[in-house]
Structures are given as C-alpha cells and as structure tokens.
Short mmCIF file of C-alpha atoms in Angstrom, two decimals:
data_model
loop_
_atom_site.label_atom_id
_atom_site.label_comp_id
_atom_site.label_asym_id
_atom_site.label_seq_id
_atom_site.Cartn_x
_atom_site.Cartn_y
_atom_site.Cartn_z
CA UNK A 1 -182.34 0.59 56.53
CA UNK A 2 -184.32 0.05 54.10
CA UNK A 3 -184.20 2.95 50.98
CA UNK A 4 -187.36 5.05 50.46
CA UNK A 5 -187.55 4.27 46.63
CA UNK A 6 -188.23 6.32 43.52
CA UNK A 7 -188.45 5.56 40.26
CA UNK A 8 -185.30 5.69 38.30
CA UNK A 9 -184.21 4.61 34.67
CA UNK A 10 -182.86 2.15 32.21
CA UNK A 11 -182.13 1.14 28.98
CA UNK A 12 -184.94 -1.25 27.60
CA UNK A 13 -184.62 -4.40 28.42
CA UNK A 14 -181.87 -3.57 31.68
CA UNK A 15 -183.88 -3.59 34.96
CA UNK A 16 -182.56 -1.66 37.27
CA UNK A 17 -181.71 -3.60 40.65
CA UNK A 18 -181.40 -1.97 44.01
CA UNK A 19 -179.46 -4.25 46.47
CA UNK A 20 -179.86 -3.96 49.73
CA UNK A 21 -179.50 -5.59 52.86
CA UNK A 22 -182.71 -7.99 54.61
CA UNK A 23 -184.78 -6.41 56.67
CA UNK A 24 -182.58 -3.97 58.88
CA UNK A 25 -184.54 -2.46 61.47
CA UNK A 26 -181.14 -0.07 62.14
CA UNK A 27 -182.20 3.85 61.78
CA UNK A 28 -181.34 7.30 62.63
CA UNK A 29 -183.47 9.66 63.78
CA UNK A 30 -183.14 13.40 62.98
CA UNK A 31 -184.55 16.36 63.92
CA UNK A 32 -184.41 19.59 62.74
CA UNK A 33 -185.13 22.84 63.15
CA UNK A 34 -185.63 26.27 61.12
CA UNK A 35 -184.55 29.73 62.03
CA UNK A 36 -185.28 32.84 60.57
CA UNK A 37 -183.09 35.99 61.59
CA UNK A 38 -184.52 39.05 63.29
CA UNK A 39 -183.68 40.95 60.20
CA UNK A 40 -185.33 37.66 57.61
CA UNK A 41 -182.71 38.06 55.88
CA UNK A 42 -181.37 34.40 56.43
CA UNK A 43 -182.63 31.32 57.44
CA UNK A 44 -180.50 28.82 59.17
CA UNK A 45 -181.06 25.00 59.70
CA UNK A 46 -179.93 23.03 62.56
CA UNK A 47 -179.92 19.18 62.74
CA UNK A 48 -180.03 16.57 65.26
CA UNK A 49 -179.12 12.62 64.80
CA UNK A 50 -179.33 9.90 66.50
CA UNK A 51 -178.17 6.33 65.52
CA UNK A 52 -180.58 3.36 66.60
CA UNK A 53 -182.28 5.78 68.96
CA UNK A 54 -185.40 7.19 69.28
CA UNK A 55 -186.04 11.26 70.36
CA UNK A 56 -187.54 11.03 73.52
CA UNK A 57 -188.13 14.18 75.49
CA UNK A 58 -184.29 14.18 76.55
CA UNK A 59 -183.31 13.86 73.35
CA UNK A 60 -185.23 16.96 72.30
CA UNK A 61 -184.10 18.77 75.35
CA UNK A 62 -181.17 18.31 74.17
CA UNK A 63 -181.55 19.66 70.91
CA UNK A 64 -183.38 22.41 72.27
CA UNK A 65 -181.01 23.40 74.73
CA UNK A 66 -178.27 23.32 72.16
CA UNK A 67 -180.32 25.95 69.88
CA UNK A 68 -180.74 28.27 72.66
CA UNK A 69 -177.11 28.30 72.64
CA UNK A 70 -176.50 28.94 69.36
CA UNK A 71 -179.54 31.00 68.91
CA UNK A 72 -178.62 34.08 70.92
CA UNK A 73 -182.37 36.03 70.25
CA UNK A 74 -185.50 35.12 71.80
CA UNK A 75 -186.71 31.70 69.54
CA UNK A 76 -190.50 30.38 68.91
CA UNK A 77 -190.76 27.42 68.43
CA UNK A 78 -193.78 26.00 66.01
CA UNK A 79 -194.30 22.21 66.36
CA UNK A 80 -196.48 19.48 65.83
CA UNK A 81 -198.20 17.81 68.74
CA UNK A 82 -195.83 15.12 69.21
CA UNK A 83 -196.18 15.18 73.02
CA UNK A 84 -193.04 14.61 73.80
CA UNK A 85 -192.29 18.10 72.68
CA UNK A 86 -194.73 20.09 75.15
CA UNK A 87 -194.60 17.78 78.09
CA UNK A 88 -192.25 16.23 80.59
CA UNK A 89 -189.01 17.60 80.65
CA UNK A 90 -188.79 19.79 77.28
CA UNK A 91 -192.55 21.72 78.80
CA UNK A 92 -190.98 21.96 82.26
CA UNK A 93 -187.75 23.88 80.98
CA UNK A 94 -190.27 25.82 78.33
CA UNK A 95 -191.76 26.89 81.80
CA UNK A 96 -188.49 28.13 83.59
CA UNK A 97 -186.71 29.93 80.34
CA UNK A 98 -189.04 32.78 78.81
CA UNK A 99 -187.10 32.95 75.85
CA UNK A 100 -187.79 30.17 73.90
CA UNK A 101 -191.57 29.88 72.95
CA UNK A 102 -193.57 27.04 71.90
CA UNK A 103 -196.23 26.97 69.42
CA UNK A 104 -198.29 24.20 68.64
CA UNK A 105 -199.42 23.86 65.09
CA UNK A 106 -203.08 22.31 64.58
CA UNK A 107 -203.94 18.87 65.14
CA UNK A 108 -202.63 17.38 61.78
CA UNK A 109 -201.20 19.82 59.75
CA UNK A 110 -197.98 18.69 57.52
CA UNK A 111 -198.27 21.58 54.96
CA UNK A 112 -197.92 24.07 57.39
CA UNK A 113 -194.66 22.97 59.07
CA UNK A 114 -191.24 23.91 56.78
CA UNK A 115 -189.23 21.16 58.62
CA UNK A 116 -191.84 18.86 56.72
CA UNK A 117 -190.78 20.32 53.76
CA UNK A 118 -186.95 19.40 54.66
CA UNK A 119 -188.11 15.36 55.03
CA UNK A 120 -189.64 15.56 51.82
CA UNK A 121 -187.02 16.84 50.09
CA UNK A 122 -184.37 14.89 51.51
CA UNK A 123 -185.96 11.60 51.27
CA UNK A 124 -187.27 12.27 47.50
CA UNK A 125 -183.93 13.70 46.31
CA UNK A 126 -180.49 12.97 47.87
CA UNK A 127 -181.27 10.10 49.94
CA UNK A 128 -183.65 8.54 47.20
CA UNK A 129 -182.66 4.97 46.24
CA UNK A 130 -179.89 5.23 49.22
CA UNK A 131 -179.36 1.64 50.48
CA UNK A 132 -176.50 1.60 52.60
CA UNK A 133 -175.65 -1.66 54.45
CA UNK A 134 -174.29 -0.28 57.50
CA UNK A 135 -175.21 2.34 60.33
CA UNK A 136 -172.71 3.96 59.83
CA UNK A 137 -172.59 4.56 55.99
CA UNK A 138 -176.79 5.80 56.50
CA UNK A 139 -175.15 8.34 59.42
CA UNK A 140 -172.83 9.75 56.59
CA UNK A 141 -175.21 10.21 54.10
CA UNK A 142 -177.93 11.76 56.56
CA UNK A 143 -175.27 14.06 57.66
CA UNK A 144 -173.71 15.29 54.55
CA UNK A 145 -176.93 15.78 53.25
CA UNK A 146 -177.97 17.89 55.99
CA UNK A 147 -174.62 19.97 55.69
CA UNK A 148 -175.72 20.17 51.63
CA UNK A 149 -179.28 21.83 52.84
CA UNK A 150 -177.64 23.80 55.26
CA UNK A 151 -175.39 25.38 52.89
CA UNK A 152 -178.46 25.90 50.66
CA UNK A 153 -179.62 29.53 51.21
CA UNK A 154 -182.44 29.59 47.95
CA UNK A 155 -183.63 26.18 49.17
CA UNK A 156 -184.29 27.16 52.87
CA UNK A 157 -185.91 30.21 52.05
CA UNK A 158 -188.19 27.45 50.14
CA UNK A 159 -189.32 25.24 52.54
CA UNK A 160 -189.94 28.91 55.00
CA UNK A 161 -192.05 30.44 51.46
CA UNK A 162 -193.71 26.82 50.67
CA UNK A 163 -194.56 25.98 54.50
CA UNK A 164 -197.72 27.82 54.94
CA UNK A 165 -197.07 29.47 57.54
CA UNK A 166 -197.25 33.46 58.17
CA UNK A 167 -194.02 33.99 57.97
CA UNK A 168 -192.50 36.85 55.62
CA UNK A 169 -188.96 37.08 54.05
CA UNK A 170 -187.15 39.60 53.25
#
C-alpha cells in the first residue's frame, strides 16, 4: 500500500514526512470502463474493485457481464492485449453474445486508451501522497474517488478528447 508520491511543499527548513506503513503488499485492483452514448452526448464511467485480488478472466467476466446489464445498446469494447481479456472465458462469451464487441488496441499503445487517462489522473491527483494503513481505508479512497470522476462530466469528456482515439463528441 504503498502511496505513488508527488512532490508536495513546505516551509523552508520543515520537511515534509509521509508516514506510512512497511512494506504492505495489500492492493486493490480496479478496472474501468468508458461509455459514450449513442447520441455522444455523455460519457459514463463504470468501475470495478477488488481487494487483495487480482482480475483474472472471471473477474473481468464479471465486470463485463455487469456492463451489458447496465449498458442496454450494443457496446465495443477497445482494450489492450492483456490476454486475459480476449481469451478463456471473457473470448468464449464475446463469441456467444453479438452485442458486445471487442477491439484490440495495438501492441503497446497507452496514449490511445482513455481508461489510461483515468489511472493517470487518479494516481497523480486525488490519490497522490495517499498512504492509508489499512485495506480498507485504500478501498474508501479508491472508491470515492471513482464516484468523484464519475460525477465529473467535463473531465470524462477529457480523457474520451485526450485518448487518441477516433472517437467524436458531441
């Protein structure tokens, strides 16, 4: 759990000290996704978590079936080539529901990928310096500050304009 650090500031002479706990290999693993209405008029954001877990190909079958919920119109998917989210069971249920469409964005390509955008931001703004010393205080934190982007219509539209992707807004 250990904070992703930026610089901060101090009076002269009055260093600044960031406690935190010894090495913690505790974590939670998000992911994310980006939708853009039919209309692109709005873009949504939906989030994933899970404490002192990995996502394996469940996991993001999970997630994926729980967008397709929520996501009533037909969704394409853009992702990196993390196999895990082409093969096993996520590719095999890509295979029996038409709807949802994956797209696989070239080999190494960070810049063009808007949820990239999201990790960056989060990381370098409102979780910045964060050093919690429990699981449970980093859940929190990841979560509100997912709700905070969610409820942050100019700064999705961002990370949709900044990923370079072809994707127009309205």
């Amino acid at each position: 759990m250990a904070p992703h650090l930026r610089r901060t500031w101090a009076p002269r002479g009055q260093t600044p000290v960031l406690t935190q706990r010894g090495r913690s290999r505790r974590k939670v693993s998000v992911i994310a996704a980006l939708t853009v209405s039919p209309r692109r008029k709005q873009v949504r954001s939906h989030f994933g978590f899970l404490p002192d877990a990995n996502y394996d190909g469940e996991a993001i079958l999970a997630f994926v079936k729980a967008l397709a919920r929520t996501v009533r119109a037909p969704i394409e998917l853009v992702w990196d080539r993390l196999q895990a989210h082409h093969r096993g069971p996520v590719g095999a249920w890509l295979g029996r529901h038409r709807r949802v469409h994956a797209h696989l964005l070239p080999g190494y390509a960070p810049e063009l990928n808007p949820v990239e955008l999201i990790w960056g931001y989060a990381k370098m703004n409102p979780l910045a310096n964060f050093a919690p010393t429990e699981l449970r205080d980093l859940l929190k934190r990841t979560q509100q500050t997912a709700r905070a982007i969610a409820h942050n219509q100019p700064l999705l539209r961002s990370f949709i304009k900044h990923g370079q992707l072809s994707l127009r807004l309205k």
